[in-house]
Tab-separated table of C-alpha atoms and ligand atoms in Angstrom:
chain	number	residue	atom	x	y	z
A	782	MET	CA	116.623	123.862	78.557
A	783	GLU	CA	116.858	127.577	78.431
A	784	HIS	CA	120.197	128.123	79.992
A	785	ILE	CA	123.048	125.712	79.640
A	786	GLU	CA	124.423	126.872	82.971
A	787	ASN	CA	121.433	125.224	84.742
A	788	ASP	CA	122.491	121.749	83.582
A	789	LYS	CA	123.411	119.392	86.389
A	790	GLN	CA	126.948	119.103	85.134
A	791	PHE	CA	127.546	122.691	86.272
A	792	GLY	CA	127.221	122.725	89.992
A	793	GLY	CA	127.044	126.355	90.697
A	794	LEU	CA	124.630	129.192	90.445
A	795	THR	CA	121.454	128.804	88.518
A	796	VAL	CA	120.352	131.362	86.048
A	797	ASN	CA	116.773	132.561	86.141
A	798	SER	CA	114.907	132.723	82.939
A	799	GLY	CA	114.553	136.423	83.556
A	800	VAL	CA	112.185	138.812	81.924
A	801	SER	CA	111.863	139.298	78.274
A	802	GLN	CA	113.641	142.205	76.742
A	803	PRO	CA	111.244	145.151	76.438
A	804	PRO	CA	110.882	146.680	73.023
A	805	SER	CA	113.425	149.407	72.562
A	806	VAL	CA	110.905	151.909	71.324
A	807	ASN	CA	108.174	153.190	73.584
A	808	PRO	CA	105.040	151.685	72.005
A	809	TYR	CA	102.929	154.497	73.405
A	810	LEU	CA	104.936	157.098	71.620
A	811	LYS	CA	103.026	158.169	68.556
A	812	LYS	CA	105.117	158.071	65.470
A	813	ARG	CA	105.811	161.628	64.455
A	814	ARG	CA	105.160	162.142	60.847
A	815	LYS	CA	106.948	164.891	59.064
A	816	ALA	CA	104.401	167.552	58.284
A	817	PRO	CA	103.779	167.526	54.552
A	818	LEU	CA	105.106	170.515	52.691
A	819	PRO	CA	102.466	173.182	52.193
A	820	THR	CA	101.471	173.904	48.643
A	821	ALA	CA	102.499	177.120	46.971
A	822	GLY	CA	98.844	178.152	46.879
A	823	GLU	CA	98.474	177.756	50.651
A	824	LEU	CA	101.621	179.748	51.279
A	825	VAL	CA	100.619	182.548	48.940
A	826	GLU	CA	97.210	182.763	50.580
A	827	GLY	CA	98.819	183.111	54.020
A	828	ILE	CA	101.345	185.650	52.772
A	829	LEU	CA	98.717	187.831	51.172
A	830	LYS	CA	96.819	187.831	54.463
A	831	GLY	CA	99.972	189.090	56.145
A	832	ASN	CA	100.470	185.940	58.217
A	833	MET	CA	104.000	186.205	59.672
A	834	THR	CA	104.383	182.477	60.319
A	835	THR	CA	103.578	181.651	56.719
A	836	LEU	CA	105.935	184.378	55.595
A	837	SER	CA	108.754	182.950	57.733
A	838	ARG	CA	108.081	179.477	56.454
A	839	SER	CA	108.153	180.652	52.856
A	840	VAL	CA	111.414	182.522	53.400
A	841	THR	CA	112.890	179.303	54.800
A	842	LEU	CA	111.915	177.555	51.575
A	843	VAL	CA	113.467	180.363	49.537
A	844	GLU	CA	116.698	179.869	51.463
A	845	SER	CA	116.643	176.088	51.265
A	846	LEU	CA	118.952	174.265	48.895
A	847	SER	CA	116.616	171.314	48.485
A	848	PRO	CA	115.200	171.135	44.940
A	849	SER	CA	111.683	170.286	46.177
A	850	HIS	CA	111.723	173.328	48.468
A	851	GLN	CA	113.097	175.495	45.701
A	852	ALA	CA	110.337	174.399	43.341
A	853	ILE	CA	107.667	175.533	45.804
A	854	ALA	CA	109.580	178.704	46.660
A	855	GLN	CA	109.885	179.740	43.032
A	856	GLU	CA	106.165	179.220	42.504
A	857	VAL	CA	105.383	181.281	45.594
A	858	ILE	CA	107.653	184.095	44.409
A	859	GLU	CA	106.089	184.076	40.964
A	860	LYS	CA	102.605	184.298	42.449
A	861	CYS	CA	103.590	187.048	44.878
A	862	LEU	CA	105.265	189.206	42.234
A	863	PRO	CA	102.067	190.980	41.127
A	864	TYR	CA	101.549	192.066	44.747
A	865	SER	CA	105.102	193.250	45.296
A	866	GLY	CA	106.917	196.497	44.669
A	867	ASN	CA	104.864	198.672	46.928
A	868	SER	CA	107.496	199.574	49.488
A	869	ARG	CA	110.450	201.754	50.253
A	870	ARG	CA	113.543	199.630	50.060
A	871	ILE	CA	116.379	201.124	52.053
A	872	GLY	CA	119.899	199.731	52.225
A	873	ILE	CA	121.929	200.441	55.355
A	874	THR	CA	125.645	199.901	55.568
A	875	GLY	CA	128.513	200.764	57.885
A	876	VAL	CA	131.539	199.027	59.306
A	877	PRO	CA	131.024	196.787	62.355
A	878	GLY	CA	130.675	199.039	65.378
A	879	ALA	CA	129.320	201.972	63.362
A	880	GLY	CA	126.035	201.481	65.166
A	881	LYS	CA	123.903	199.778	62.548
A	882	SER	CA	121.823	197.682	64.914
A	883	THR	CA	121.308	200.516	67.397
A	884	SER	CA	120.320	202.822	64.537
A	885	ILE	CA	118.051	200.339	62.777
A	886	ASP	CA	116.232	199.857	66.070
A	887	VAL	CA	115.461	203.578	66.401
A	888	PHE	CA	114.997	204.262	62.679
A	889	GLY	CA	112.625	201.314	62.585
A	890	LEU	CA	110.526	202.540	65.484
A	891	HIS	CA	110.430	205.997	63.944
A	892	VAL	CA	109.144	204.574	60.664
A	893	LEU	CA	106.581	202.370	62.392
A	894	LYS	CA	105.162	205.355	64.263
A	895	GLN	CA	103.792	206.454	60.919
A	896	GLY	CA	101.966	203.122	60.580
A	897	GLY	CA	102.641	200.273	58.185
A	898	LYS	CA	105.032	197.396	58.606
A	899	LEU	CA	108.797	196.993	58.499
A	900	ALA	CA	110.947	194.062	57.415
A	901	VAL	CA	114.643	194.074	58.326
A	902	LEU	CA	116.723	191.744	56.170
A	903	ALA	CA	120.468	191.324	56.001
A	904	ILE	CA	123.164	190.314	53.585
A	905	ASP	CA	126.271	188.909	55.116
A	906	PRO	CA	127.922	186.268	52.960
A	907	SER	CA	130.522	185.559	55.624
A	908	SER	CA	128.073	184.433	58.271
A	909	GLU	CA	126.728	180.976	58.754
A	910	ARG	CA	123.520	180.824	60.637
A	911	THR	CA	124.633	177.883	62.734
A	912	LYS	CA	127.550	179.875	64.030
A	913	GLY	CA	125.292	182.758	64.940
A	914	SER	CA	124.795	185.385	62.333
A	915	ILE	CA	126.379	188.700	63.135
A	916	LEU	CA	123.755	190.497	61.115
A	917	GLY	CA	120.033	190.506	61.567
A	918	ASP	CA	120.302	188.807	64.913
A	919	LYS	CA	117.120	189.601	66.765
A	920	THR	CA	118.816	190.343	70.044
A	921	ARG	CA	120.651	193.200	68.437
A	922	MET	CA	117.452	195.086	67.788
A	923	GLU	CA	115.806	194.946	71.134
A	924	LYS	CA	112.803	197.136	70.562
A	925	LEU	CA	112.052	196.146	67.004
A	926	SER	CA	112.316	192.452	67.753
A	927	VAL	CA	109.267	192.621	70.024
A	928	HIS	CA	107.279	194.964	67.788
A	929	PRO	CA	104.252	193.223	66.264
A	930	ASP	CA	104.673	194.994	62.921
A	931	ALA	CA	108.342	194.209	62.446
A	932	PHE	CA	109.780	191.152	60.767
A	933	ILE	CA	113.498	190.588	61.333
A	934	ARG	CA	115.319	187.985	59.366
A	935	PRO	CA	119.047	187.225	59.604
A	936	SER	CA	121.196	186.861	56.519
A	937	PRO	CA	120.716	183.668	54.539
A	938	SER	CA	123.539	181.362	55.579
A	939	ALA	CA	126.894	181.546	53.897
A	940	GLY	CA	127.160	180.840	50.235
A	941	SER	CA	128.275	182.764	47.206
A	942	LEU	CA	127.509	186.454	47.541
A	943	GLY	CA	125.342	186.246	44.425
A	944	GLY	CA	123.348	183.393	45.910
A	945	VAL	CA	122.870	185.056	49.296
A	946	ALA	CA	121.867	188.329	47.647
A	947	ARG	CA	119.409	186.671	45.275
A	948	LYS	CA	117.659	184.987	48.196
A	949	THR	CA	117.363	188.316	49.976
A	950	ARG	CA	115.924	189.890	46.873
A	951	GLU	CA	113.357	187.115	46.614
A	952	THR	CA	112.525	187.582	50.288
A	953	ILE	CA	111.813	191.255	49.583
A	954	VAL	CA	109.147	190.174	47.087
A	955	LEU	CA	107.472	187.943	49.676
A	956	CYS	CA	107.605	190.632	52.373
A	957	GLU	CA	106.056	193.198	50.079
A	958	ALA	CA	103.277	190.805	49.118
A	959	ALA	CA	102.672	190.344	52.857
A	960	GLY	CA	102.074	194.080	53.163
A	961	PHE	CA	105.447	195.286	54.366
A	962	ASN	CA	105.767	198.814	53.040
A	963	ASN	CA	109.219	199.444	54.523
A	964	ILE	CA	112.147	197.161	53.842
A	965	PHE	CA	115.584	197.668	55.380
A	966	VAL	CA	118.460	195.649	53.999
A	967	GLU	CA	121.506	195.747	56.237
A	968	THR	CA	125.041	194.851	55.276
A	969	VAL	CA	128.515	195.158	56.733
A	970	GLY	CA	130.488	197.996	55.257
A	971	VAL	CA	133.346	195.887	54.053
A	972	GLY	CA	133.781	194.165	50.741
A	973	GLN	CA	131.467	193.473	47.898
A	974	SER	CA	128.157	193.054	49.650
A	975	GLU	CA	127.329	196.778	49.345
A	976	THR	CA	127.133	196.471	45.580
A	977	ALA	CA	124.674	193.622	45.988
A	978	VAL	CA	122.547	195.624	48.425
A	979	HIS	CA	122.760	198.726	46.283
A	980	SER	CA	121.332	196.708	43.410
A	981	MET	CA	118.141	195.930	45.308
A	982	VAL	CA	117.274	199.128	47.184
A	983	ASP	CA	115.856	202.553	46.330
A	984	PHE	CA	117.940	204.452	48.846
A	985	PHE	CA	121.380	203.573	50.138
A	986	LEU	CA	122.359	204.944	53.536
A	987	LEU	CA	125.978	204.916	54.656
A	988	ILE	CA	126.566	205.125	58.406
A	989	GLN	CA	129.918	206.642	59.298
A	990	LEU	CA	131.781	207.443	62.454
A	991	ALA	CA	133.715	210.546	63.330
A	992	GLY	CA	136.731	210.909	65.464
A	993	THR	CA	138.926	208.272	63.897
A	994	GLY	CA	141.274	210.974	62.665
A	995	ASP	CA	141.389	210.066	59.024
A	996	GLU	CA	137.702	209.895	58.230
A	997	LEU	CA	137.991	209.794	54.507
A	998	GLN	CA	140.937	207.498	54.110
A	999	GLY	CA	139.303	204.369	55.381
A	1000	ILE	CA	136.283	204.590	53.138
A	1001	LYS	CA	136.269	202.958	49.825
A	1002	ARG	CA	135.473	205.525	47.215
A	1003	GLY	CA	133.062	203.112	45.553
A	1004	ILE	CA	130.896	202.877	48.634
A	1005	MET	CA	130.704	206.645	49.001
A	1006	GLU	CA	129.737	206.944	45.382
A	1007	MET	CA	126.852	204.547	45.893
A	1008	ALA	CA	125.480	206.387	48.919
A	1009	ASP	CA	122.327	208.486	48.560
A	1010	GLY	CA	122.837	209.751	52.082
A	1011	ILE	CA	125.728	209.711	54.536
A	1012	VAL	CA	124.962	209.905	58.240
A	1013	ILE	CA	127.547	210.315	60.951
A	1014	ASN	CA	126.513	208.407	64.038
A	1015	LYS	CA	127.440	208.926	67.681
A	1016	ALA	CA	127.125	212.698	67.460
A	1017	ASP	CA	126.648	212.934	71.224
A	1018	GLY	CA	128.594	214.161	74.258
A	1019	ASP	CA	132.093	215.355	73.476
A	1020	ASN	CA	131.906	213.689	70.086
A	1021	ILE	CA	129.582	216.340	68.640
A	1022	ALA	CA	132.321	218.678	67.425
A	1023	ARG	CA	134.219	215.842	65.784
A	1024	ALA	CA	131.046	214.605	64.120
A	1025	GLN	CA	130.438	218.081	62.714
A	1026	LEU	CA	133.982	218.255	61.422
A	1027	ALA	CA	133.548	214.898	59.725
A	1028	GLN	CA	130.288	216.160	58.262
A	1029	ALA	CA	132.099	219.111	56.669
A	1030	GLN	CA	134.811	216.818	55.328
A	1031	PHE	CA	132.323	214.423	53.784
A	1032	ARG	CA	130.383	217.279	52.261
A	1033	SER	CA	133.430	218.677	50.539
A	1034	ALA	CA	134.559	215.218	49.442
A	1035	LEU	CA	131.181	214.603	47.840
A	1036	HIS	CA	131.596	217.740	45.740
A	1037	LEU	CA	134.394	215.974	43.907
A	1038	PHE	CA	132.072	213.244	42.715
A	1039	PRO	CA	129.982	213.636	39.600
A	1040	THR	CA	126.236	214.132	40.169
A	1041	PRO	CA	124.657	210.697	40.441
A	1042	ALA	CA	122.203	209.399	37.830
A	1043	SER	CA	119.324	210.152	40.197
A	1044	GLY	CA	120.075	213.868	39.971
A	1045	TRP	CA	119.983	213.905	43.781
A	1046	THR	CA	122.949	215.325	45.617
A	1047	PRO	CA	123.680	213.061	48.591
A	1048	GLU	CA	123.261	214.808	51.925
A	1049	VAL	CA	125.452	214.448	54.980
A	1050	LEU	CA	123.865	214.575	58.437
A	1051	THR	CA	124.911	213.844	61.998
A	1052	TYR	CA	122.804	211.972	64.563
A	1053	SER	CA	123.013	209.753	67.595
A	1054	GLY	CA	121.324	206.383	67.436
A	1055	TYR	CA	121.980	205.636	71.060
A	1056	PHE	CA	120.629	208.920	72.441
A	1057	GLU	CA	118.011	209.173	69.705
A	1058	LEU	CA	119.086	212.616	68.514
A	1059	GLY	CA	118.528	213.796	64.965
A	1060	ILE	CA	116.447	210.788	63.909
A	1061	PRO	CA	113.508	212.741	62.411
A	1062	GLU	CA	116.002	214.812	60.399
A	1063	VAL	CA	117.555	211.691	58.884
A	1064	TRP	CA	114.112	210.437	57.987
A	1065	ASP	CA	113.093	213.759	56.602
A	1066	MET	CA	116.052	213.540	54.211
A	1067	ILE	CA	114.946	210.083	53.084
A	1068	ASP	CA	111.374	211.320	52.555
A	1069	ARG	CA	112.676	214.186	50.456
A	1070	TYR	CA	114.758	211.777	48.382
A	1071	PHE	CA	111.734	209.609	47.628
A	1072	ALA	CA	109.639	212.624	46.667
A	1073	PHE	CA	112.457	213.794	44.388
A	1074	VAL	CA	113.018	210.514	42.523
A	1075	MET	CA	109.300	209.807	42.223
A	1076	GLN	CA	108.895	213.146	40.583
A	1077	ASN	CA	111.774	212.882	38.123
A	1078	GLY	CA	111.056	209.259	37.223
A	1079	TYR	CA	114.362	207.887	38.503
A	1080	PHE	CA	112.605	205.659	41.029
A	1081	GLY	CA	111.023	203.532	38.307
A	1082	GLN	CA	114.160	203.578	36.162
A	1083	ARG	CA	116.308	202.294	39.002
A	1084	ARG	CA	113.899	199.465	39.760
A	1085	ALA	CA	113.764	198.494	36.097
A	1086	GLN	CA	117.550	198.463	35.902
A	1087	GLN	CA	117.695	196.317	39.006
A	1088	ALA	CA	115.205	193.822	37.624
A	1089	ARG	CA	117.337	193.471	34.522
A	1090	TYR	CA	120.515	193.180	36.574
A	1091	TRP	CA	119.020	190.368	38.657
A	1092	MET	CA	117.869	188.474	35.620
A	1093	TYR	CA	121.440	188.349	34.314
A	1094	GLU	CA	122.884	187.707	37.750
A	1095	THR	CA	120.599	184.724	38.179
A	1096	ILE	CA	121.503	183.363	34.762
A	1097	ASP	CA	125.209	183.747	35.562
A	1098	GLU	CA	124.822	182.031	38.882
A	1099	GLN	CA	122.835	179.100	37.509
A	1100	LEU	CA	125.249	178.609	34.620
A	1101	ARG	CA	128.196	178.527	36.968
A	1102	ASN	CA	126.488	176.113	39.321
A	1103	HIS	CA	125.523	173.837	36.486
A	1104	PHE	CA	129.033	173.834	35.120
A	1105	TYR	CA	131.047	173.525	38.308
A	1106	HIS	CA	128.766	170.959	39.946
A	1107	ASN	CA	128.905	168.582	37.007
A	1108	PRO	CA	130.867	165.530	38.291
A	1109	GLU	CA	132.591	164.892	34.986
A	1110	ILE	CA	133.692	168.517	34.749
A	1111	GLU	CA	134.847	168.489	38.358
A	1112	ASN	CA	137.147	165.543	37.633
A	1113	MET	CA	138.378	167.017	34.442
A	1114	LEU	CA	139.095	170.351	36.093
A	1115	ALA	CA	141.220	168.684	38.754
A	1116	GLU	CA	143.206	166.875	36.126
A	1117	LYS	CA	143.596	169.934	33.900
A	1118	GLU	CA	144.635	172.068	36.813
A	1119	MET	CA	147.513	169.711	37.533
A	1120	ARG	CA	148.595	169.749	33.914
A	1121	VAL	CA	148.513	173.528	33.804
A	1122	LEU	CA	150.497	173.815	37.027
A	1123	ALA	CA	153.068	171.337	35.705
A	1124	ASN	CA	153.415	173.404	32.530
A	1125	GLN	CA	152.175	170.513	30.427
A	1126	GLN	CA	149.340	172.492	28.945
A	1127	SER	CA	148.486	176.151	28.583
A	1128	SER	CA	145.637	177.673	30.583
A	1129	PHE	CA	143.771	178.499	27.403
A	1130	THR	CA	143.827	175.099	25.777
A	1131	ALA	CA	142.989	173.482	29.112
A	1132	ALA	CA	139.975	175.774	29.503
A	1133	LYS	CA	138.942	175.091	25.921
A	1134	ASP	CA	139.127	171.320	26.435
A	1135	VAL	CA	136.913	171.500	29.536
A	1136	LEU	CA	134.374	173.814	27.905
A	1137	ASP	CA	134.304	171.681	24.760
A	1138	ARG	CA	133.545	168.621	26.847
A	1139	TYR	CA	130.805	170.504	28.704
A	1140	PHE	CA	129.080	171.698	25.555
A	1141	GLN	CA	129.523	168.334	23.813
A	1142	ASN	CA	127.354	166.773	26.466
A	1143	ARG	CA	124.577	169.289	26.154
B	1128	GDP	P1	126.958	197.582	64.499
B	1128	GDP	O1	128.082	196.620	64.670
B	1128	GDP	O2	127.210	198.500	63.362
B	1128	GDP	O3	125.617	196.929	64.438
B	1128	GDP	O4	126.971	198.532	65.796
B	1128	GDP	P2	126.118	198.497	67.146
B	1128	GDP	O5	124.766	199.065	66.928
B	1128	GDP	O6	126.214	197.134	67.727
B	1128	GDP	O7	126.931	199.545	68.019
B	1128	GDP	C1	128.275	199.370	68.369
B	1128	GDP	C2	128.548	200.083	69.672
B	1128	GDP	O8	128.382	201.474	69.511
B	1128	GDP	C3	127.616	199.660	70.783
B	1128	GDP	O9	128.358	199.548	71.956
B	1128	GDP	C4	126.632	200.791	70.880
B	1128	GDP	O10	126.112	200.941	72.179
B	1128	GDP	C5	127.471	201.994	70.477
B	1128	GDP	N1	126.642	203.026	69.858
B	1128	GDP	C6	125.743	202.855	68.863
B	1128	GDP	N2	125.159	204.025	68.538
B	1128	GDP	C7	125.710	204.953	69.331
B	1128	GDP	C8	125.516	206.381	69.492
B	1128	GDP	O11	124.704	207.007	68.832
B	1128	GDP	N3	126.288	207.012	70.402
B	1128	GDP	C9	127.186	206.349	71.160
B	1128	GDP	N4	127.897	207.053	72.036
B	1128	GDP	N5	127.388	205.036	71.074
B	1128	GDP	C10	126.660	204.340	70.186
């Protein structure tokens, strides 16, 4: 008897045997297999042909934290290195609202008119892609984002600045191997990220605004010192006079700085990204800079210095990761921290104990 309720002793409703339970998974649905990871060789081949999809996919692997992705990414980078280097790398910084996206859109189109290809990358350690990156977001660069020769990539998602910057630097290598002869690296003009961008570009452009009253106060001296060119945006309408005043102030402020190692005296120009005024002049300055540093040899020196810098940066980063992500060390650090805070041990002996343990296990 299928259903006990149908027994004579229960004089009530009968229960039909009913239909069998259908399988919960649609049997007609083909099982989706995860596409196997491409090999480094396949990716490199696509990159060298200038295939944008392959380039995007490779950049995703560069940004991935998974060790299997990283292994492929590192091989791809290594294989692309001989084909890299042949581009103008330009860093662009400015505080939020300075007009970076508007300007990159018009600067980008200006550059592309001369032929070639342009990659726009970004470094923004504060942004997480899932929350919507504030930098490199395609919608911010309306014209470039639909241009067939432009590749726009938002900042790698949040992590240590060193980590985010290293990934961007590796992405530059891939873009160059894919034939991109112009690379823009954008960053917000606040904090440490300028130093990271400065250490991977040939020319560093600082976008400034006029009309805030105290133009020079708000700017960190360090950022001005890094700039190879300062451009004052929004020189349009009744803002022109103020922009020119700011230009004069920046010019005289720059006189107080020592001549940079490039031997190039940074220029100060005004322009309007929105109304597209003064764009060729800004680009003419950048062209002159490149001609100048190519001629005096600084271009190669700066790239060599940067390569060395990144080697040590990468070593530092990997050492730190290895140390701080070691479970035994993590536990020990927590315990030592409490002892130090409770004045039971000095900072120095606590640090020594942890380091000794780390090196003992090597
Ligand atoms: P970002 O935050 O540095 O990327 O700045 P945006 O490019 O988003 O620009 C911030 C605001 O300034 C926007 O409302 C732009 O329309 C405006 N803007 C940008 N460039 C100019 C310009 O040349 N002139 C004027 N008047 N406004 C501009």
